[in-house]
């Protein structure tokens, strides 16, 4: 009989399992897929030798995460930190670039450079305080009040139409709207501005890191640590209810709130179940992975330096695309988030070849062919791109959800990212990971601090379970 059951071997489930195993508890992780990782899996989706990330590809939050710092992730997994964090082409010839170097970025922005520096320098200089504030549930006093204040004031500025007056030229607004679109939703909005500012600050602080070999390397490091400390991993194991698990003192669910409702059923109070059912999921994504005969033939060669590229043109075009998707319509020029890992890691594809990862936001229930829209968006800035395609693997929102049931309707963020749902995730509580069922905890992206590969949801849920059920009040040493 294990002390702890964990359902789901995504990054948060594995983080929770590692914390509990390091505390000396017996831990069993159950995962329905044939490999661990959830959104951290890497596989040959198209052709032999082409290794594609099934979920996340770039990991700014992992490098800044207190959990992964304590875990010593960068000592266990080699990362490449690119000189260019992300790029945003305005048209076929003009491209805005966010370098890791804040001053260099500001210099290229010309007369908007000083405003870019004023916006982001205070956040970069207090990045640890910023990550501590955003990487926790919000109903608490911040560890670094100055960082929280600086961040809050900037979110208020950028999250309203007044933010459009901060800059004069098109480059800086495009960079910010593109990075804010990592959180799908209408712009300007407070939640999207908050997500964009955090990612932009991380781009100039720790950088947007790529794990060598793909995202699977992060999952493999977590699994290796779990097994080394006595944990058990059961793959190809479908869990529908408590009867599918061995009895344990604690169960941690790295699952959706929908699954929690179904798993616990009548054991949950009616009010709590109603709160779970009021929890809202966002629009979906449609994703395409490409095996290419060579690099993307960008018209602007500077885009070949950027492992992450935001495609949608100007700020106005990004806002229009996100507004249409939020209204249930498909834009002709959608926002496309593109990653070209082969720029940094030649081992992801055979010699001279390349892999490309891209997704676009689509309305809930959309069932079209994402390859058509994404290829058209890339061809806008790289004519002839379609001639480099050797093979492609497309996934609609429904297909993504079939492969990972946590992606409700193709929502990859564990629930809509709005100001309301950053507080109510999935319920309003100072300990939102705890459910009313004794010993049952939720530790997925549907809890604070929300989405991204940082492991903090699992770490917080595990720490709470250790304290409440095992009398362990201090996190164990997680170092290699």
Tab-separated table of C-alpha atoms in Angstrom, residues 88-417:
chain	number	residue	atom	x	y	z
A	88	UNK	CA	7.944	38.942	-34.509
A	89	UNK	CA	7.934	39.783	-38.234
A	90	UNK	CA	5.852	42.833	-39.092
A	91	UNK	CA	5.931	42.053	-42.818
A	92	UNK	CA	8.162	40.162	-45.210
A	93	UNK	CA	11.119	42.484	-44.599
A	94	UNK	CA	10.721	44.104	-41.159
A	95	UNK	CA	11.197	42.027	-38.014
A	96	UNK	CA	11.162	42.994	-34.338
A	97	UNK	CA	13.480	40.951	-32.142
A	98	UNK	CA	13.545	40.462	-28.381
A	99	UNK	CA	17.082	39.504	-27.455
A	100	UNK	CA	18.001	38.113	-24.089
A	101	UNK	CA	19.993	41.325	-23.750
A	102	UNK	CA	17.472	44.000	-22.756
A	103	UNK	CA	19.727	46.890	-23.769
A	104	UNK	CA	20.322	45.442	-27.240
A	105	UNK	CA	16.580	44.990	-27.709
A	106	UNK	CA	15.922	48.569	-26.671
A	107	UNK	CA	18.646	49.846	-29.005
A	108	UNK	CA	17.007	48.178	-32.019
A	109	UNK	CA	13.611	49.626	-31.066
A	110	UNK	CA	14.916	53.126	-31.735
A	111	UNK	CA	12.801	55.883	-30.231
A	112	UNK	CA	10.685	53.274	-28.405
A	113	UNK	CA	13.778	51.811	-26.744
A	114	UNK	CA	13.637	53.988	-23.615
A	115	UNK	CA	9.953	53.115	-23.080
A	116	UNK	CA	10.739	49.387	-23.475
A	117	UNK	CA	13.497	49.718	-20.899
A	118	UNK	CA	11.265	51.624	-18.446
A	119	UNK	CA	8.594	48.981	-18.843
A	120	UNK	CA	10.732	45.893	-18.325
A	121	UNK	CA	13.927	46.857	-16.467
A	122	UNK	CA	12.256	46.947	-13.010
A	123	UNK	CA	10.750	43.503	-13.625
A	124	UNK	CA	14.002	42.013	-14.893
A	125	UNK	CA	15.944	43.439	-11.949
A	126	UNK	CA	13.458	41.869	-9.497
A	127	UNK	CA	12.768	38.686	-11.461
A	128	UNK	CA	12.893	36.424	-8.390
A	129	UNK	CA	10.283	38.528	-6.621
A	130	UNK	CA	8.170	38.620	-9.766
A	131	UNK	CA	8.303	34.838	-10.185
A	132	UNK	CA	7.484	34.367	-6.504
A	133	UNK	CA	4.417	36.602	-6.846
A	134	UNK	CA	3.065	35.197	-10.116
A	135	UNK	CA	4.088	31.631	-9.279
A	136	UNK	CA	1.724	31.257	-6.314
A	137	UNK	CA	-1.954	31.690	-5.513
A	138	UNK	CA	-2.814	35.380	-5.458
A	139	UNK	CA	-4.633	35.523	-2.104
A	140	UNK	CA	-1.477	36.191	-0.115
A	141	UNK	CA	0.931	38.975	0.770
A	142	UNK	CA	3.784	38.992	-1.760
A	143	UNK	CA	7.305	38.102	-0.682
A	144	UNK	CA	8.611	41.090	-2.639
A	145	UNK	CA	5.962	43.855	-2.447
A	146	UNK	CA	7.987	46.172	-4.694
A	147	UNK	CA	8.143	43.575	-7.473
A	148	UNK	CA	4.406	42.924	-7.132
A	149	UNK	CA	3.655	46.662	-7.244
A	150	UNK	CA	5.862	47.272	-10.288
A	151	UNK	CA	4.234	44.352	-12.047
A	152	UNK	CA	0.689	45.314	-11.100
A	153	UNK	CA	1.060	48.879	-12.319
A	154	UNK	CA	2.395	47.686	-15.660
A	155	UNK	CA	-0.368	45.109	-16.046
A	156	UNK	CA	-2.919	47.868	-15.473
A	157	UNK	CA	-1.225	50.024	-18.100
A	158	UNK	CA	-0.878	47.353	-20.790
A	159	UNK	CA	-4.129	45.565	-20.045
A	160	UNK	CA	-6.273	48.543	-21.051
A	161	UNK	CA	-6.504	50.662	-24.228
A	162	UNK	CA	-4.290	53.239	-22.512
A	163	UNK	CA	-1.338	50.898	-23.112
A	164	UNK	CA	-1.461	51.741	-26.807
A	165	UNK	CA	-0.022	55.160	-26.007
A	166	UNK	CA	3.210	53.798	-24.539
A	167	UNK	CA	4.966	53.406	-27.893
A	168	UNK	CA	5.241	55.316	-31.162
A	169	UNK	CA	6.387	52.743	-33.714
A	170	UNK	CA	4.972	49.316	-34.649
A	171	UNK	CA	7.774	47.027	-33.424
A	172	UNK	CA	7.437	47.242	-29.630
A	173	UNK	CA	3.619	46.875	-29.616
A	174	UNK	CA	3.908	43.842	-31.909
A	175	UNK	CA	6.479	42.192	-29.629
A	176	UNK	CA	4.238	42.662	-26.599
A	177	UNK	CA	1.005	41.584	-28.289
A	178	UNK	CA	2.691	38.460	-29.626
A	179	UNK	CA	4.099	37.395	-26.288
A	180	UNK	CA	0.773	38.207	-24.579
A	181	UNK	CA	-0.982	35.907	-27.058
A	182	UNK	CA	0.674	32.928	-25.378
A	183	UNK	CA	-2.429	33.276	-23.160
A	184	UNK	CA	-5.326	33.063	-25.657
A	185	UNK	CA	-7.973	35.727	-25.287
A	186	UNK	CA	-9.024	39.195	-26.297
A	187	UNK	CA	-6.463	41.981	-26.142
A	188	UNK	CA	-6.010	44.287	-24.404
A	189	UNK	CA	-6.950	42.449	-21.206
A	190	UNK	CA	-5.372	42.273	-17.770
A	191	UNK	CA	-4.689	38.542	-17.723
A	192	UNK	CA	-3.101	38.541	-21.177
A	193	UNK	CA	-1.019	41.615	-20.307
A	194	UNK	CA	0.138	39.879	-17.131
A	195	UNK	CA	1.172	36.742	-18.996
A	196	UNK	CA	2.978	38.753	-21.645
A	197	UNK	CA	4.890	40.895	-19.157
A	198	UNK	CA	6.031	37.837	-17.204
A	199	UNK	CA	7.247	36.065	-20.330
A	200	UNK	CA	8.927	39.219	-21.649
A	201	UNK	CA	10.727	39.738	-18.335
A	202	UNK	CA	11.859	36.093	-18.301
A	203	UNK	CA	13.104	36.522	-21.865
A	204	UNK	CA	15.490	39.254	-20.685
A	205	UNK	CA	16.400	37.561	-17.379
A	206	UNK	CA	16.934	33.786	-17.464
A	207	UNK	CA	16.110	33.529	-21.169
A	208	UNK	CA	13.786	31.189	-23.020
A	209	UNK	CA	15.572	27.876	-22.682
A	210	UNK	CA	15.368	24.831	-24.929
A	211	UNK	CA	16.251	21.445	-23.384
A	212	UNK	CA	18.686	19.539	-25.561
A	213	UNK	CA	16.928	16.577	-27.137
A	214	UNK	CA	13.442	17.967	-26.551
A	215	UNK	CA	10.991	18.444	-23.711
A	216	UNK	CA	11.041	14.719	-22.922
A	217	UNK	CA	14.435	15.273	-21.285
A	218	UNK	CA	12.735	17.205	-18.451
A	219	UNK	CA	10.184	14.443	-17.875
A	220	UNK	CA	12.915	11.794	-17.970
A	221	UNK	CA	14.899	13.646	-15.293
A	222	UNK	CA	11.854	13.792	-13.021
A	223	UNK	CA	11.062	10.096	-13.560
A	224	UNK	CA	14.667	9.104	-12.898
A	225	UNK	CA	14.651	10.969	-9.580
A	226	UNK	CA	11.311	9.448	-8.589
A	227	UNK	CA	12.509	5.902	-9.285
A	228	UNK	CA	15.841	6.531	-7.571
A	229	UNK	CA	13.953	7.380	-4.374
A	230	UNK	CA	11.715	4.339	-4.320
A	231	UNK	CA	8.772	5.592	-6.380
A	232	UNK	CA	6.787	3.469	-8.814
A	233	UNK	CA	5.548	4.488	-12.265
A	234	UNK	CA	2.665	2.575	-13.878
A	235	UNK	CA	2.229	3.377	-17.567
A	236	UNK	CA	-0.698	2.390	-19.800
A	237	UNK	CA	-2.883	2.553	-16.695
A	238	UNK	CA	-6.326	4.099	-17.045
A	239	UNK	CA	-7.738	5.533	-13.817
A	240	UNK	CA	-11.433	6.380	-13.733
A	241	UNK	CA	-12.165	6.349	-10.019
A	242	UNK	CA	-10.714	5.507	-6.595
A	243	UNK	CA	-11.374	1.806	-7.208
A	244	UNK	CA	-8.662	1.774	-9.888
A	245	UNK	CA	-6.008	2.701	-7.296
A	246	UNK	CA	-4.528	0.895	-4.341
A	247	UNK	CA	-5.647	2.529	-1.074
A	248	UNK	CA	-3.339	5.339	0.063
A	249	UNK	CA	-3.389	8.095	2.650
A	250	UNK	CA	-3.109	10.782	-0.016
A	251	UNK	CA	-4.098	10.998	-3.687
A	252	UNK	CA	-2.881	13.830	-5.902
A	253	UNK	CA	-4.597	14.397	-9.245
A	254	UNK	CA	-2.640	15.988	-12.083
A	255	UNK	CA	-5.879	16.154	-14.047
A	256	UNK	CA	-8.607	18.515	-15.153
A	257	UNK	CA	-11.300	19.808	-12.826
A	258	UNK	CA	-13.740	17.812	-14.966
A	259	UNK	CA	-11.892	14.613	-14.047
A	260	UNK	CA	-11.850	15.575	-10.351
A	261	UNK	CA	-15.640	15.946	-10.396
A	262	UNK	CA	-16.043	12.561	-12.055
A	263	UNK	CA	-13.379	10.823	-9.919
A	264	UNK	CA	-14.706	11.882	-6.527
A	265	UNK	CA	-18.368	12.190	-7.497
A	266	UNK	CA	-20.839	12.258	-4.586
A	267	UNK	CA	-18.000	12.359	-2.050
A	268	UNK	CA	-17.642	16.049	-2.966
A	269	UNK	CA	-20.114	18.505	-1.406
A	270	UNK	CA	-22.723	19.838	-3.825
A	271	UNK	CA	-21.415	23.404	-3.553
A	272	UNK	CA	-17.893	22.346	-4.456
A	273	UNK	CA	-19.131	20.327	-7.422
A	274	UNK	CA	-21.115	23.317	-8.643
A	275	UNK	CA	-17.964	25.435	-8.415
A	276	UNK	CA	-16.047	22.870	-10.479
A	277	UNK	CA	-18.781	22.887	-13.107
A	278	UNK	CA	-18.700	26.679	-13.301
A	279	UNK	CA	-14.984	26.561	-14.041
A	280	UNK	CA	-14.452	27.588	-17.652
A	281	UNK	CA	-12.089	26.306	-20.303
A	282	UNK	CA	-10.658	28.508	-23.024
A	283	UNK	CA	-10.517	28.214	-26.778
A	284	UNK	CA	-8.484	25.428	-28.258
A	285	UNK	CA	-5.319	25.201	-30.256
A	286	UNK	CA	-4.654	23.290	-33.457
A	287	UNK	CA	-1.095	22.081	-33.903
A	288	UNK	CA	1.092	20.949	-36.787
A	289	UNK	CA	4.552	19.382	-36.612
A	290	UNK	CA	6.650	19.500	-39.767
A	291	UNK	CA	9.614	17.471	-40.963
A	292	UNK	CA	11.550	19.750	-43.312
A	293	UNK	CA	14.219	19.178	-45.939
A	294	UNK	CA	16.136	22.153	-44.555
A	295	UNK	CA	15.735	25.452	-42.702
A	296	UNK	CA	12.667	27.635	-43.203
A	297	UNK	CA	13.384	29.976	-46.158
A	298	UNK	CA	12.611	33.233	-44.351
A	299	UNK	CA	12.633	36.359	-46.488
A	300	UNK	CA	14.255	38.152	-43.561
A	301	UNK	CA	17.327	36.084	-42.623
A	302	UNK	CA	17.237	37.384	-39.053
A	303	UNK	CA	14.276	35.091	-38.392
A	304	UNK	CA	16.603	32.132	-38.863
A	305	UNK	CA	18.281	33.185	-35.590
A	306	UNK	CA	15.051	32.977	-33.579
A	307	UNK	CA	14.000	29.610	-32.174
A	308	UNK	CA	10.607	31.139	-31.256
A	309	UNK	CA	8.648	33.237	-33.766
A	310	UNK	CA	5.232	34.892	-33.408
A	311	UNK	CA	3.407	35.194	-36.736
A	312	UNK	CA	0.479	37.564	-37.133
A	313	UNK	CA	1.855	40.898	-38.293
A	314	UNK	CA	1.129	44.095	-36.385
A	315	UNK	CA	-0.422	44.571	-32.959
A	316	UNK	CA	-3.707	45.406	-34.666
A	317	UNK	CA	-3.625	42.110	-36.583
A	318	UNK	CA	-2.877	40.097	-33.419
A	319	UNK	CA	-5.729	41.788	-31.581
A	320	UNK	CA	-8.114	41.202	-34.465
A	321	UNK	CA	-7.201	37.515	-34.725
A	322	UNK	CA	-7.613	36.920	-30.990
A	323	UNK	CA	-10.892	38.853	-30.920
A	324	UNK	CA	-12.339	36.756	-33.750
A	325	UNK	CA	-11.340	33.465	-32.101
A	326	UNK	CA	-12.829	34.599	-28.792
A	327	UNK	CA	-16.028	35.369	-30.682
A	328	UNK	CA	-16.161	31.880	-32.179
A	329	UNK	CA	-14.850	32.769	-35.646
A	330	UNK	CA	-11.743	31.679	-37.549
A	331	UNK	CA	-9.519	34.564	-38.678
A	332	UNK	CA	-8.032	34.544	-42.154
A	333	UNK	CA	-4.687	35.624	-40.649
A	334	UNK	CA	-4.537	33.775	-37.313
A	335	UNK	CA	-1.927	34.181	-34.621
A	336	UNK	CA	0.636	31.386	-35.037
A	337	UNK	CA	3.215	30.481	-32.415
A	338	UNK	CA	6.146	28.773	-34.098
A	339	UNK	CA	9.223	27.041	-32.704
A	340	UNK	CA	12.184	25.930	-34.783
A	341	UNK	CA	14.278	23.815	-32.371
A	342	UNK	CA	16.728	22.793	-35.101
A	343	UNK	CA	18.140	26.328	-34.953
A	344	UNK	CA	19.640	25.335	-31.581
A	345	UNK	CA	19.739	21.531	-31.535
A	346	UNK	CA	20.878	19.756	-34.703
A	347	UNK	CA	20.174	16.362	-33.131
A	348	UNK	CA	16.423	16.867	-33.430
A	349	UNK	CA	16.529	15.927	-37.135
A	350	UNK	CA	18.813	14.063	-39.587
A	351	UNK	CA	21.801	15.983	-40.914
A	352	UNK	CA	20.762	18.995	-42.973
A	353	UNK	CA	17.077	18.528	-42.132
A	354	UNK	CA	14.907	20.370	-39.573
A	355	UNK	CA	11.829	20.032	-37.389
A	356	UNK	CA	9.236	22.758	-36.998
A	357	UNK	CA	6.520	23.059	-34.323
A	358	UNK	CA	3.549	25.389	-34.747
A	359	UNK	CA	0.112	25.965	-33.328
A	360	UNK	CA	-2.689	28.438	-33.818
A	361	UNK	CA	-5.645	29.471	-31.689
A	362	UNK	CA	-9.046	28.259	-32.883
A	363	UNK	CA	-12.599	28.541	-31.555
A	364	UNK	CA	-13.982	25.813	-29.296
A	365	UNK	CA	-15.288	22.922	-31.365
A	366	UNK	CA	-13.271	23.867	-34.469
A	367	UNK	CA	-12.603	20.832	-36.686
A	368	UNK	CA	-10.798	22.150	-39.763
A	369	UNK	CA	-7.359	21.399	-41.179
A	370	UNK	CA	-4.763	23.424	-39.251
A	371	UNK	CA	-2.035	22.715	-41.799
A	372	UNK	CA	-3.698	24.916	-44.415
A	373	UNK	CA	-3.868	27.976	-42.159
A	374	UNK	CA	-0.426	27.486	-40.634
A	375	UNK	CA	1.359	26.884	-43.946
A	376	UNK	CA	-0.319	29.981	-45.382
A	377	UNK	CA	0.805	32.033	-42.359
A	378	UNK	CA	4.412	30.851	-42.707
A	379	UNK	CA	4.450	31.401	-46.477
A	380	UNK	CA	3.542	35.050	-45.820
A	381	UNK	CA	7.065	35.506	-44.415
A	382	UNK	CA	8.843	32.535	-46.019
A	383	UNK	CA	7.723	32.023	-49.640
A	384	UNK	CA	8.554	28.518	-50.782
A	385	UNK	CA	8.161	27.024	-47.317
A	386	UNK	CA	5.700	24.396	-48.550
A	387	UNK	CA	8.396	23.048	-50.886
A	388	UNK	CA	10.570	22.154	-47.873
A	389	UNK	CA	7.882	19.992	-46.207
A	390	UNK	CA	8.765	16.289	-46.196
A	391	UNK	CA	5.933	15.274	-43.861
A	392	UNK	CA	3.496	16.830	-41.414
A	393	UNK	CA	1.411	15.663	-38.460
A	394	UNK	CA	-1.702	17.767	-37.816
A	395	UNK	CA	-3.865	17.730	-34.694
A	396	UNK	CA	-7.240	19.396	-34.237
A	397	UNK	CA	-8.345	20.408	-30.723
A	398	UNK	CA	-10.395	17.228	-30.451
A	399	UNK	CA	-7.416	15.088	-31.441
A	400	UNK	CA	-5.190	16.813	-28.895
A	401	UNK	CA	-7.808	16.175	-26.200
A	402	UNK	CA	-8.068	12.519	-27.226
A	403	UNK	CA	-4.323	12.153	-26.732
A	404	UNK	CA	-4.334	14.027	-23.409
A	405	UNK	CA	-7.715	14.243	-21.606
A	406	UNK	CA	-6.463	17.208	-19.559
A	407	UNK	CA	-6.721	19.338	-22.719
A	408	UNK	CA	-10.451	19.941	-22.510
A	409	UNK	CA	-11.614	21.040	-25.960
A	410	UNK	CA	-7.978	21.529	-26.946
A	411	UNK	CA	-7.360	24.094	-24.181
A	412	UNK	CA	-3.667	23.568	-23.405
A	413	UNK	CA	-3.652	25.885	-20.359
A	414	UNK	CA	-5.876	23.912	-17.983
A	415	UNK	CA	-8.669	26.480	-18.081
A	416	UNK	CA	-9.362	29.918	-19.491
A	417	UNK	CA	-6.781	32.519	-18.494
